[in-house]
PDB file of C-alpha atoms in Angstrom:
ATOM      1  CA  MET A   1     -11.243  33.931 -25.926  1.00 74.00           C
ATOM      2  CA  ILE A   2     -12.657  30.431 -26.206  1.00 89.00           C
ATOM      3  CA  ASN A   3     -10.058  27.689 -25.813  1.00 92.00           C
ATOM      4  CA  THR A   4     -10.193  24.626 -28.056  1.00 95.00           C
ATOM      5  CA  ILE A   5      -9.783  21.222 -26.440  1.00 96.00           C
ATOM      6  CA  LEU A   6      -8.949  18.210 -28.581  1.00 96.00           C
ATOM      7  CA  VAL A   7     -10.329  14.956 -27.151  1.00 96.00           C
ATOM      8  CA  ILE A   8      -8.541  11.930 -28.606  1.00 95.00           C
ATOM      9  CA  ASP A   9     -10.514   8.849 -27.619  1.00 94.00           C
ATOM     10  CA  ASP A  10     -12.336   6.143 -29.527  1.00 93.00           C
ATOM     11  CA  ASN A  11     -14.690   5.388 -26.627  1.00 91.00           C
ATOM     12  CA  VAL A  12     -18.063   7.044 -27.212  1.00 89.00           C
ATOM     13  CA  PHE A  13     -19.009   6.751 -23.533  1.00 90.00           C
ATOM     14  CA  ASP A  14     -15.848   8.517 -22.349  1.00 91.00           C
ATOM     15  CA  ASN A  15     -16.329  11.249 -24.965  1.00 89.00           C
ATOM     16  CA  ALA A  16     -19.862  11.800 -23.663  1.00 90.00           C
ATOM     17  CA  ILE A  17     -18.616  12.078 -20.064  1.00 91.00           C
ATOM     18  CA  ILE A  18     -15.959  14.633 -21.058  1.00 92.00           C
ATOM     19  CA  LYS A  19     -18.503  16.680 -23.004  1.00 89.00           C
ATOM     20  CA  ASN A  20     -20.885  16.505 -20.041  1.00 89.00           C
ATOM     21  CA  TYR A  21     -18.160  17.704 -17.643  1.00 92.00           C
ATOM     22  CA  LEU A  22     -17.269  20.565 -20.000  1.00 90.00           C
ATOM     23  CA  TYR A  23     -20.876  21.498 -20.776  1.00 87.00           C
ATOM     24  CA  GLY A  24     -21.575  25.103 -19.850  1.00 84.00           C
ATOM     25  CA  GLU A  25     -17.879  25.978 -19.773  1.00 88.00           C
ATOM     26  CA  ARG A  26     -16.424  28.262 -22.421  1.00 90.00           C
ATOM     27  CA  TYR A  27     -14.550  25.670 -24.448  1.00 94.00           C
ATOM     28  CA  SER A  28     -14.759  24.508 -28.012  1.00 92.00           C
ATOM     29  CA  ILE A  29     -14.397  20.728 -28.192  1.00 93.00           C
ATOM     30  CA  VAL A  30     -13.114  18.798 -31.187  1.00 94.00           C
ATOM     31  CA  SER A  31     -12.746  15.034 -31.273  1.00 94.00           C
ATOM     32  CA  ALA A  32     -10.507  12.477 -32.904  1.00 95.00           C
ATOM     33  CA  GLN A  33     -10.958   8.711 -32.813  1.00 94.00           C
ATOM     34  CA  ASN A  34      -7.221   7.929 -32.963  1.00 95.00           C
ATOM     35  CA  GLY A  35      -3.799   9.530 -32.957  1.00 94.00           C
ATOM     36  CA  ARG A  36      -3.472   9.832 -36.722  1.00 95.00           C
ATOM     37  CA  GLU A  37      -6.745  11.734 -37.000  1.00 95.00           C
ATOM     38  CA  ALA A  38      -5.607  13.946 -34.107  1.00 96.00           C
ATOM     39  CA  LEU A  39      -2.309  14.860 -35.773  1.00 95.00           C
ATOM     40  CA  GLU A  40      -4.233  16.001 -38.846  1.00 93.00           C
ATOM     41  CA  LEU A  41      -6.543  18.132 -36.682  1.00 94.00           C
ATOM     42  CA  ILE A  42      -3.601  19.729 -34.893  1.00 93.00           C
ATOM     43  CA  GLU A  43      -2.167  20.807 -38.249  1.00 90.00           C
ATOM     44  CA  SER A  44      -5.444  22.398 -39.360  1.00 91.00           C
ATOM     45  CA  ARG A  45      -6.880  23.847 -36.122  1.00 91.00           C
ATOM     46  CA  ASN A  46      -5.695  26.008 -33.251  1.00 92.00           C
ATOM     47  CA  ILE A  47      -5.631  23.545 -30.334  1.00 95.00           C
ATOM     48  CA  ASP A  48      -5.049  24.752 -26.765  1.00 95.00           C
ATOM     49  CA  LEU A  49      -5.228  21.462 -24.843  1.00 96.00           C
ATOM     50  CA  ILE A  50      -5.227  17.752 -25.623  1.00 96.00           C
ATOM     51  CA  LEU A  51      -7.083  15.084 -23.635  1.00 96.00           C
ATOM     52  CA  LEU A  52      -5.562  11.770 -24.736  1.00 95.00           C
ATOM     53  CA  ASP A  53      -6.572   8.154 -24.299  1.00 94.00           C
ATOM     54  CA  ILE A  54      -3.834   5.552 -24.746  1.00 92.00           C
ATOM     55  CA  VAL A  55      -5.630   2.443 -26.007  1.00 91.00           C
ATOM     56  CA  MET A  56      -7.051   3.234 -29.474  1.00 91.00           C
ATOM     57  CA  PRO A  57      -7.051   1.643 -32.929  1.00 91.00           C
ATOM     58  CA  ILE A  58      -4.953   2.790 -35.918  1.00 92.00           C
ATOM     59  CA  MET A  59      -2.585   4.982 -33.847  1.00 91.00           C
ATOM     60  CA  ASP A  60      -2.610   4.569 -30.081  1.00 93.00           C
ATOM     61  CA  GLY A  61      -1.688   7.191 -27.503  1.00 92.00           C
ATOM     62  CA  TYR A  62       1.957   6.113 -27.253  1.00 93.00           C
ATOM     63  CA  ASP A  63       2.482   6.408 -30.991  1.00 95.00           C
ATOM     64  CA  PHE A  64       0.605   9.704 -31.008  1.00 95.00           C
ATOM     65  CA  LEU A  65       2.919  11.084 -28.309  1.00 95.00           C
ATOM     66  CA  LYS A  66       5.985   9.891 -30.265  1.00 94.00           C
ATOM     67  CA  GLU A  67       4.806  11.685 -33.410  1.00 94.00           C
ATOM     68  CA  PHE A  68       3.424  14.725 -31.594  1.00 93.00           C
ATOM     69  CA  SER A  69       6.745  15.216 -29.789  1.00 92.00           C
ATOM     70  CA  LYS A  70       8.364  15.765 -33.214  1.00 91.00           C
ATOM     71  CA  THR A  71       6.097  18.750 -34.017  1.00 85.00           C
ATOM     72  CA  SER A  72       6.675  22.398 -33.239  1.00 80.00           C
ATOM     73  CA  TYR A  73       3.449  22.410 -31.200  1.00 80.00           C
ATOM     74  CA  TYR A  74       4.710  19.834 -28.699  1.00 81.00           C
ATOM     75  CA  LYS A  75       6.084  22.275 -26.147  1.00 84.00           C
ATOM     76  CA  GLU A  76       3.110  24.662 -26.416  1.00 88.00           C
ATOM     77  CA  ILE A  77       0.064  22.373 -26.143  1.00 94.00           C
ATOM     78  CA  PRO A  78      -0.350  20.617 -22.795  1.00 95.00           C
ATOM     79  CA  VAL A  79      -1.503  16.996 -22.852  1.00 96.00           C
ATOM     80  CA  ILE A  80      -3.621  15.375 -20.170  1.00 96.00           C
ATOM     81  CA  VAL A  81      -3.699  11.601 -20.500  1.00 94.00           C
ATOM     82  CA  ALA A  82      -6.930   9.890 -19.435  1.00 91.00           C
ATOM     83  CA  SER A  83      -6.366   6.142 -19.441  1.00 86.00           C
ATOM     84  CA  SER A  84      -7.401   2.959 -17.719  1.00 83.00           C
ATOM     85  CA  LEU A  85      -3.748   1.861 -17.809  1.00 75.00           C
ATOM     86  CA  ASP A  86      -2.921   2.403 -14.161  1.00 75.00           C
ATOM     87  CA  ASN A  87       0.174   0.280 -13.607  1.00 77.00           C
ATOM     88  CA  THR A  88       3.504   1.909 -12.851  1.00 82.00           C
ATOM     89  CA  GLU A  89       5.217   0.734 -16.039  1.00 82.00           C
ATOM     90  CA  ASN A  90       2.600   2.312 -18.328  1.00 82.00           C
ATOM     91  CA  MET A  91       2.450   5.509 -16.287  1.00 83.00           C
ATOM     92  CA  GLU A  92       6.234   5.915 -16.379  1.00 85.00           C
ATOM     93  CA  LYS A  93       6.267   5.295 -20.143  1.00 86.00           C
ATOM     94  CA  ILE A  94       3.646   8.009 -20.633  1.00 87.00           C
ATOM     95  CA  LEU A  95       5.208  10.481 -18.201  1.00 86.00           C
ATOM     96  CA  GLU A  96       8.494  10.275 -20.141  1.00 88.00           C
ATOM     97  CA  PHE A  97       6.733  12.417 -22.748  1.00 89.00           C
ATOM     98  CA  ASP A  98       6.409  15.208 -20.184  1.00 88.00           C
ATOM     99  CA  VAL A  99       2.597  15.236 -20.258  1.00 93.00           C
ATOM    100  CA  PHE A 100       0.864  17.811 -18.074  1.00 93.00           C
ATOM    101  CA  ASP A 101      -1.256  15.356 -16.076  1.00 92.00           C
ATOM    102  CA  TYR A 102      -2.515  11.778 -15.924  1.00 91.00           C
ATOM    103  CA  ILE A 103      -6.105  10.847 -15.066  1.00 89.00           C
ATOM    104  CA  ILE A 104      -6.995   7.243 -14.330  1.00 87.00           C
ATOM    105  CA  LYS A 105     -10.260   6.053 -15.861  1.00 85.00           C
ATOM    106  CA  PRO A 106     -13.117   5.371 -15.404  1.00 83.00           C
ATOM    107  CA  LEU A 107     -13.921   9.037 -15.919  1.00 83.00           C
ATOM    108  CA  GLU A 108     -17.335   8.795 -14.286  1.00 82.00           C
ATOM    109  CA  GLN A 109     -15.574   8.215 -10.954  1.00 83.00           C
ATOM    110  CA  ILE A 110     -13.639  11.477 -11.187  1.00 85.00           C
ATOM    111  CA  ASN A 111     -15.140  14.477  -9.441  1.00 88.00           C
ATOM    112  CA  LYS A 112     -16.266  17.035 -12.018  1.00 88.00           C
ATOM    113  CA  LEU A 113     -14.694  19.948 -10.106  1.00 91.00           C
ATOM    114  CA  ILE A 114     -11.345  18.157  -9.948  1.00 91.00           C
ATOM    115  CA  PHE A 115     -11.561  17.389 -13.664  1.00 92.00           C
ATOM    116  CA  LEU A 116     -12.378  21.019 -14.509  1.00 93.00           C
ATOM    117  CA  ASN A 117      -9.560  22.244 -12.264  1.00 94.00           C
ATOM    118  CA  LYS A 118      -7.083  20.078 -14.177  1.00 94.00           C
ATOM    119  CA  ILE A 119      -8.376  21.554 -17.455  1.00 95.00           C
ATOM    120  CA  LYS A 120      -8.137  25.135 -16.184  1.00 95.00           C
ATOM    121  CA  SER A 121      -4.644  24.566 -14.761  1.00 95.00           C
ATOM    122  CA  ALA A 122      -3.407  23.129 -18.052  1.00 96.00           C
ATOM    123  CA  LEU A 123      -4.834  26.074 -19.992  1.00 96.00           C
ATOM    124  CA  LYS A 124      -3.229  28.569 -17.585  1.00 95.00           C
ATOM    125  CA  TYR A 125       0.056  26.735 -18.049  1.00 94.00           C
ATOM    126  CA  ARG A 126      -0.343  27.052 -21.837  1.00 93.00           C
ATOM    127  CA  ASN A 127      -0.979  30.794 -21.540  1.00 92.00           C
ATOM    128  CA  VAL A 128       2.154  31.227 -19.432  1.00 93.00           C
ATOM    129  CA  LEU A 129       4.184  29.265 -22.003  1.00 90.00           C
ATOM    130  CA  LEU A 130       2.872  31.408 -24.842  1.00 88.00           C
ATOM    131  CA  GLU A 131       3.649  34.644 -22.963  1.00 91.00           C
ATOM    132  CA  LEU A 132       7.112  33.369 -22.091  1.00 91.00           C
ATOM    133  CA  ASN A 133       7.778  32.492 -25.741  1.00 86.00           C
ATOM    134  CA  LYS A 134       6.579  35.935 -26.808  1.00 89.00           C
ATOM    135  CA  ALA A 135       8.848  37.625 -24.245  1.00 90.00           C
ATOM    136  CA  THR A 136      11.803  35.487 -25.329  1.00 87.00           C
ATOM    137  CA  ARG A 137      11.297  36.444 -28.972  1.00 86.00           C
ATOM    138  CA  LEU A 138      11.126  40.130 -28.012  1.00 89.00           C
ATOM    139  CA  ILE A 139      14.326  39.878 -25.946  1.00 88.00           C
ATOM    140  CA  ASN A 140      16.080  38.126 -28.832  1.00 86.00           C
ATOM    141  CA  GLN A 141      14.950  40.846 -31.257  1.00 84.00           C
ATOM    142  CA  LEU A 142      16.163  43.589 -28.928  1.00 83.00           C
ATOM    143  CA  SER A 143      19.516  41.918 -28.316  1.00 81.00           C
ATOM    144  CA  THR A 144      19.992  41.421 -32.076  1.00 79.00           C
ATOM    145  CA  LYS A 145      19.354  45.132 -32.707  1.00 75.00           C
ATOM    146  CA  GLU A 146      21.873  46.137 -30.042  1.00 68.00           C
ATOM    147  CA  ALA A 147      24.591  43.861 -31.411  1.00 59.00           C
TER     148      ALA A 147
END
């Protein structure tokens, strides 16, 4: 199964670095230039992981997280924030949304193996969540039949 990664970033250079890091891996990559475009993609595509920038036009990463947290997908799709905002106040504001990880830009200074490990860990986490949800539904069905 090929996982789909949604990259939400308006910076062409950062998008190119991410695609370069993921080149040769078994991932499908889709891109959005802002949060609003990303929300539309999430509704129409099966997304397994989100890589999110914070500073973007139209709908920034904060507003995206606010809207995304209202969707049914919020608990099932891990988000890794990649941002140049590295002060404590911004990080705390972002981490309140229970994102999976936070990467400080510039991306070209991040080791490719570390970057890929973060991606793989987030996707494993997603798979565990999906299996847990499936098991919970099965338990609920069984307990309903017994009652």
